[in-house]
Amino acid sequence: MTAYVICAWGEAGAASGVAGVFDDVILTPANSPEDVVDTVCAGDTFLAGIRHSLIHGKCLNSAVKFACRIASEKVGSYGYDCLQSFHYEVEVE
Amino acid sequence: MANTDNLEDKKLLCVGLICLDVIHVCNSYPFEGTDQRIKKMTWQKGGNAANTSAVLGLLGNKVDFLGVFPKDTKDLFQKSACSFVRQEMERCGVGLEQMSLVGDSDLPYSSVVINDETGSRTILHCPGLLREVSFNFFQKLDLSAYSWIHFEGRNTEEVVKMICHVVKYNEGQDEANRVKMSVELEKPHRRNLPLLLPHADLVLISQEYARDSGYNNAPDTVKAFKDHVKSRCKTTRYNTLCLIDLHTLLNINVRFWYNTAI
């Protein structure tokens, strides 16, 4: 696995790229919840989404999409209990 | 990723902070000197590494958390807070056997003000008698139990030694059994965080950190970092070169003890 670099920028989405490779940086749009109610733990949830996807063999692009989706679910609800009912399977392209 | 069947038996690990978050949900951001009602107040377990491991647990992964946790505290508030966050972590399915139990330490806590109008959060953090995970404690871990270790961007001097320890372990492993590593650059005031970059398989950069490094959007940040983050640098000299490069690029005060830590 080559080194991945990811930067999440709230509502502007998340950029990702592969270190040492000249490929373009991909910008993945953020999934906006109807109402932003609680951003505590949003970044940690995003990171967990990335690792969860990569460990299940997903590509970087799919991992970032999944992370944006789960982070959006998180900021749309108080606390993190909402994630228990989140679709556990990694999103299929 | 190669050989995922093999990886399924292995666990994930998150190294970093655990704390108590005292959450206040306010209708609007409070004014100084006023007495006002708020919508909701609750306790929540906090700390970046603790939160990430909890979400990984909720998603059904086998995950351990490694952080310093108070041992035999007599203070009633500390005792209640420790019991609460421990139960929260267990409820999320996170393994706590690897925690570093330290006497004469406090569980840090944060008061978090959520403005219900905007969803923004403002954090007041009280580290108390905070201890950090030592390299000596980390090196007792059985690395063969893990497929991936995440290091929160803090406690850099010790974490650099931990990363070097994993690099050495990986040199004796085949590709499928190598432990992957991720790091997070979040807090701009921690000036030596780029020292965590050279061996990371995954680097996450926060908006706050990117802005402080002079970037105004996510793609520019990734472009800048991805050309200068080298994975798997084998020689000491190469590592030093990487860091000099980063120094120039990011105007970061690079310290050369890293060179001797390899």
PDB file of C-alpha atoms in Angstrom, chain B residues 40-185:
ATOM      1  CA  LYS B  40     -29.357  19.599  27.074  1.00  0.00           C
ATOM      2  CA  MET B  41     -26.305  18.548  29.067  1.00  0.00           C
ATOM      3  CA  THR B  42     -24.689  15.155  28.832  1.00  0.00           C
ATOM      4  CA  TRP B  43     -21.475  13.226  29.423  1.00  0.00           C
ATOM      5  CA  GLN B  44     -19.737  11.575  26.502  1.00  0.00           C
ATOM      6  CA  LYS B  45     -16.425   9.828  26.182  1.00  0.00           C
ATOM      7  CA  GLY B  46     -13.940  11.926  24.233  1.00  0.00           C
ATOM      8  CA  GLY B  47     -10.374  12.061  22.941  1.00  0.00           C
ATOM      9  CA  ASN B  48      -9.550  11.639  19.245  1.00  0.00           C
ATOM     10  CA  ALA B  49      -8.087   8.134  19.449  1.00  0.00           C
ATOM     11  CA  ALA B  50     -10.807   6.961  21.850  1.00  0.00           C
ATOM     12  CA  ASN B  51     -13.545   8.329  19.557  1.00  0.00           C
ATOM     13  CA  THR B  52     -12.035   6.776  16.429  1.00  0.00           C
ATOM     14  CA  SER B  53     -11.674   3.387  18.115  1.00  0.00           C
ATOM     15  CA  ALA B  54     -15.282   3.600  19.369  1.00  0.00           C
ATOM     16  CA  VAL B  55     -16.622   4.261  15.862  1.00  0.00           C
ATOM     17  CA  LEU B  56     -14.474   1.444  14.457  1.00  0.00           C
ATOM     18  CA  GLY B  57     -15.961  -0.805  17.161  1.00  0.00           C
ATOM     19  CA  LEU B  58     -19.513   0.303  16.322  1.00  0.00           C
ATOM     20  CA  LEU B  59     -18.821  -0.542  12.674  1.00  0.00           C
ATOM     21  CA  GLY B  60     -18.011  -4.102  13.726  1.00  0.00           C
ATOM     22  CA  ASN B  61     -14.200  -4.065  13.665  1.00  0.00           C
ATOM     23  CA  LYS B  62     -11.977  -5.745  16.241  1.00  0.00           C
ATOM     24  CA  VAL B  63     -10.235  -2.773  17.803  1.00  0.00           C
ATOM     25  CA  ASP B  64      -8.106  -1.965  20.857  1.00  0.00           C
ATOM     26  CA  PHE B  65      -7.428   1.398  22.404  1.00  0.00           C
ATOM     27  CA  LEU B  66      -4.069   2.302  23.932  1.00  0.00           C
ATOM     28  CA  GLY B  67      -3.888   5.400  26.100  1.00  0.00           C
ATOM     29  CA  VAL B  68      -3.030   6.388  29.642  1.00  0.00           C
ATOM     30  CA  PHE B  69      -5.832   5.760  32.117  1.00  0.00           C
ATOM     31  CA  PRO B  70      -5.843   6.704  35.833  1.00  0.00           C
ATOM     32  CA  LYS B  71      -5.253   3.864  38.265  1.00  0.00           C
ATOM     33  CA  ASP B  72      -6.877   3.685  41.706  1.00  0.00           C
ATOM     34  CA  THR B  73      -7.998   7.296  41.746  1.00  0.00           C
ATOM     35  CA  LYS B  74      -9.540   8.428  45.069  1.00  0.00           C
ATOM     36  CA  ASP B  75     -11.210  11.604  43.777  1.00  0.00           C
ATOM     37  CA  LEU B  76     -14.965  10.957  43.476  1.00  0.00           C
ATOM     38  CA  PHE B  77     -15.418  12.964  40.269  1.00  0.00           C
ATOM     39  CA  GLN B  78     -12.422  11.250  38.655  1.00  0.00           C
ATOM     40  CA  LYS B  79     -13.687   7.859  39.794  1.00  0.00           C
ATOM     41  CA  SER B  80     -17.154   8.477  38.287  1.00  0.00           C
ATOM     42  CA  ALA B  81     -15.697   9.900  35.070  1.00  0.00           C
ATOM     43  CA  CYS B  82     -13.299   6.947  34.651  1.00  0.00           C
ATOM     44  CA  SER B  83     -16.072   4.432  35.243  1.00  0.00           C
ATOM     45  CA  PHE B  84     -18.322   6.211  32.717  1.00  0.00           C
ATOM     46  CA  VAL B  85     -15.810   6.435  29.857  1.00  0.00           C
ATOM     47  CA  ARG B  86     -14.681   2.840  30.437  1.00  0.00           C
ATOM     48  CA  GLN B  87     -18.270   1.595  30.158  1.00  0.00           C
ATOM     49  CA  GLU B  88     -18.822   3.715  27.041  1.00  0.00           C
ATOM     50  CA  MET B  89     -15.760   2.230  25.349  1.00  0.00           C
ATOM     51  CA  GLU B  90     -16.831  -1.303  26.273  1.00  0.00           C
ATOM     52  CA  ARG B  91     -20.353  -0.620  24.993  1.00  0.00           C
ATOM     53  CA  CYS B  92     -18.831   0.310  21.619  1.00  0.00           C
ATOM     54  CA  GLY B  93     -16.887  -2.964  21.597  1.00  0.00           C
ATOM     55  CA  VAL B  94     -13.397  -1.503  22.107  1.00  0.00           C
ATOM     56  CA  GLY B  95     -10.768  -3.686  23.819  1.00  0.00           C
ATOM     57  CA  LEU B  96      -9.166  -1.895  26.772  1.00  0.00           C
ATOM     58  CA  GLU B  97      -6.665  -4.553  27.881  1.00  0.00           C
ATOM     59  CA  GLN B  98      -3.768  -2.585  26.408  1.00  0.00           C
ATOM     60  CA  MET B  99      -4.419   0.645  28.302  1.00  0.00           C
ATOM     61  CA  SER B 100      -1.509   2.018  30.300  1.00  0.00           C
ATOM     62  CA  LEU B 101      -2.833   2.275  33.890  1.00  0.00           C
ATOM     63  CA  VAL B 102      -0.926   4.994  35.685  1.00  0.00           C
ATOM     64  CA  GLY B 103      -1.295   6.105  39.326  1.00  0.00           C
ATOM     65  CA  ASP B 104      -1.028   9.825  40.041  1.00  0.00           C
ATOM     66  CA  SER B 105      -2.697  10.744  36.748  1.00  0.00           C
ATOM     67  CA  ASP B 106      -6.048  12.380  35.969  1.00  0.00           C
ATOM     68  CA  LEU B 107      -8.590  11.623  33.290  1.00  0.00           C
ATOM     69  CA  PRO B 108      -8.606  14.848  31.276  1.00  0.00           C
ATOM     70  CA  TYR B 109     -11.972  16.432  30.598  1.00  0.00           C
ATOM     71  CA  SER B 110     -13.449  18.972  28.226  1.00  0.00           C
ATOM     72  CA  SER B 111     -16.463  21.222  28.504  1.00  0.00           C
ATOM     73  CA  VAL B 112     -17.947  21.334  25.013  1.00  0.00           C
ATOM     74  CA  VAL B 113     -20.419  24.072  24.116  1.00  0.00           C
ATOM     75  CA  ILE B 114     -22.566  23.191  21.115  1.00  0.00           C
ATOM     76  CA  ASN B 115     -24.389  26.132  19.547  1.00  0.00           C
ATOM     77  CA  ASP B 116     -27.678  24.654  18.342  1.00  0.00           C
ATOM     78  CA  GLU B 117     -28.128  27.474  15.800  1.00  0.00           C
ATOM     79  CA  THR B 118     -25.023  26.516  13.847  1.00  0.00           C
ATOM     80  CA  GLY B 119     -23.924  23.100  15.183  1.00  0.00           C
ATOM     81  CA  SER B 120     -20.502  24.578  15.999  1.00  0.00           C
ATOM     82  CA  ARG B 121     -18.575  23.282  18.981  1.00  0.00           C
ATOM     83  CA  THR B 122     -16.345  25.254  21.331  1.00  0.00           C
ATOM     84  CA  ILE B 123     -14.045  23.244  23.571  1.00  0.00           C
ATOM     85  CA  LEU B 124     -12.621  24.147  26.974  1.00  0.00           C
ATOM     86  CA  HIS B 125     -10.099  21.438  27.782  1.00  0.00           C
ATOM     87  CA  CYS B 126      -8.697  20.631  31.216  1.00  0.00           C
ATOM     88  CA  PRO B 127      -5.734  18.240  30.927  1.00  0.00           C
ATOM     89  CA  GLY B 128      -5.230  17.958  34.728  1.00  0.00           C
ATOM     90  CA  LEU B 129      -2.378  15.614  35.619  1.00  0.00           C
ATOM     91  CA  LEU B 130      -2.256  14.187  32.114  1.00  0.00           C
ATOM     92  CA  ARG B 131       0.311  11.509  31.334  1.00  0.00           C
ATOM     93  CA  GLU B 132       1.135  10.337  27.825  1.00  0.00           C
ATOM     94  CA  VAL B 133       1.819   6.800  26.602  1.00  0.00           C
ATOM     95  CA  SER B 134       5.531   6.028  26.867  1.00  0.00           C
ATOM     96  CA  PHE B 135       7.576   4.194  24.265  1.00  0.00           C
ATOM     97  CA  ASN B 136       8.674   1.741  26.982  1.00  0.00           C
ATOM     98  CA  PHE B 137       5.054   0.753  27.524  1.00  0.00           C
ATOM     99  CA  PHE B 138       4.307   0.556  23.785  1.00  0.00           C
ATOM    100  CA  GLN B 139       7.247  -1.699  22.989  1.00  0.00           C
ATOM    101  CA  LYS B 140       5.791  -4.451  25.192  1.00  0.00           C
ATOM    102  CA  LEU B 141       2.879  -4.829  22.765  1.00  0.00           C
ATOM    103  CA  ASP B 142       2.607  -7.971  20.674  1.00  0.00           C
ATOM    104  CA  LEU B 143       2.582  -6.306  17.249  1.00  0.00           C
ATOM    105  CA  SER B 144       1.615  -9.553  15.526  1.00  0.00           C
ATOM    106  CA  ALA B 145      -1.910  -9.085  16.926  1.00  0.00           C
ATOM    107  CA  TYR B 146      -2.459  -5.957  14.829  1.00  0.00           C
ATOM    108  CA  SER B 147      -2.957  -5.179  11.160  1.00  0.00           C
ATOM    109  CA  TRP B 148      -3.123  -1.413  11.553  1.00  0.00           C
ATOM    110  CA  ILE B 149      -2.030   1.076  14.203  1.00  0.00           C
ATOM    111  CA  HIS B 150      -3.259   4.660  14.252  1.00  0.00           C
ATOM    112  CA  PHE B 151      -1.295   7.315  16.119  1.00  0.00           C
ATOM    113  CA  GLU B 152      -3.080  10.480  17.180  1.00  0.00           C
ATOM    114  CA  GLY B 153      -0.925  13.544  16.449  1.00  0.00           C
ATOM    115  CA  ARG B 154       0.336  14.239  19.964  1.00  0.00           C
ATOM    116  CA  ASN B 155       3.188  13.159  22.238  1.00  0.00           C
ATOM    117  CA  THR B 156       5.392  13.320  19.139  1.00  0.00           C
ATOM    118  CA  GLU B 157       8.761  12.471  20.673  1.00  0.00           C
ATOM    119  CA  GLU B 158       7.481   9.156  22.076  1.00  0.00           C
ATOM    120  CA  VAL B 159       5.288   8.354  19.055  1.00  0.00           C
ATOM    121  CA  VAL B 160       8.263   8.758  16.669  1.00  0.00           C
ATOM    122  CA  LYS B 161      10.039   6.023  18.653  1.00  0.00           C
ATOM    123  CA  MET B 162       6.903   3.849  18.480  1.00  0.00           C
ATOM    124  CA  ILE B 163       6.724   4.314  14.691  1.00  0.00           C
ATOM    125  CA  CYS B 164      10.412   3.374  14.340  1.00  0.00           C
ATOM    126  CA  HIS B 165       9.752   0.284  16.465  1.00  0.00           C
ATOM    127  CA  VAL B 166       6.934  -0.776  14.092  1.00  0.00           C
ATOM    128  CA  VAL B 167       9.155  -0.046  11.049  1.00  0.00           C
ATOM    129  CA  LYS B 168      11.819  -2.391  12.450  1.00  0.00           C
ATOM    130  CA  TYR B 169       9.187  -5.056  13.176  1.00  0.00           C
ATOM    131  CA  ASN B 170       7.817  -4.728   9.633  1.00  0.00           C
ATOM    132  CA  GLU B 171      11.258  -5.275   8.083  1.00  0.00           C
ATOM    133  CA  GLY B 172      11.102  -8.900   9.281  1.00  0.00           C
ATOM    134  CA  GLN B 173       7.557  -9.506   7.987  1.00  0.00           C
ATOM    135  CA  ASP B 174       6.125 -10.400   4.618  1.00  0.00           C
ATOM    136  CA  GLU B 175       3.788  -7.864   2.984  1.00  0.00           C
ATOM    137  CA  ALA B 176       0.590  -9.474   4.316  1.00  0.00           C
ATOM    138  CA  ASN B 177       1.763  -9.339   7.933  1.00  0.00           C
ATOM    139  CA  ARG B 178       3.167  -5.829   7.875  1.00  0.00           C
ATOM    140  CA  VAL B 179       1.474  -3.489  10.340  1.00  0.00           C
ATOM    141  CA  LYS B 180       0.090  -0.442   8.522  1.00  0.00           C
ATOM    142  CA  MET B 181       0.303   2.913  10.212  1.00  0.00           C
ATOM    143  CA  SER B 182      -1.757   6.076  10.067  1.00  0.00           C
ATOM    144  CA  VAL B 183      -1.158   9.468  11.626  1.00  0.00           C
ATOM    145  CA  GLU B 184      -3.256  12.548  12.087  1.00  0.00           C
ATOM    146  CA  LEU B 185      -1.997  16.133  11.904  1.00  0.00           C
TER     147      LEU B 185
END
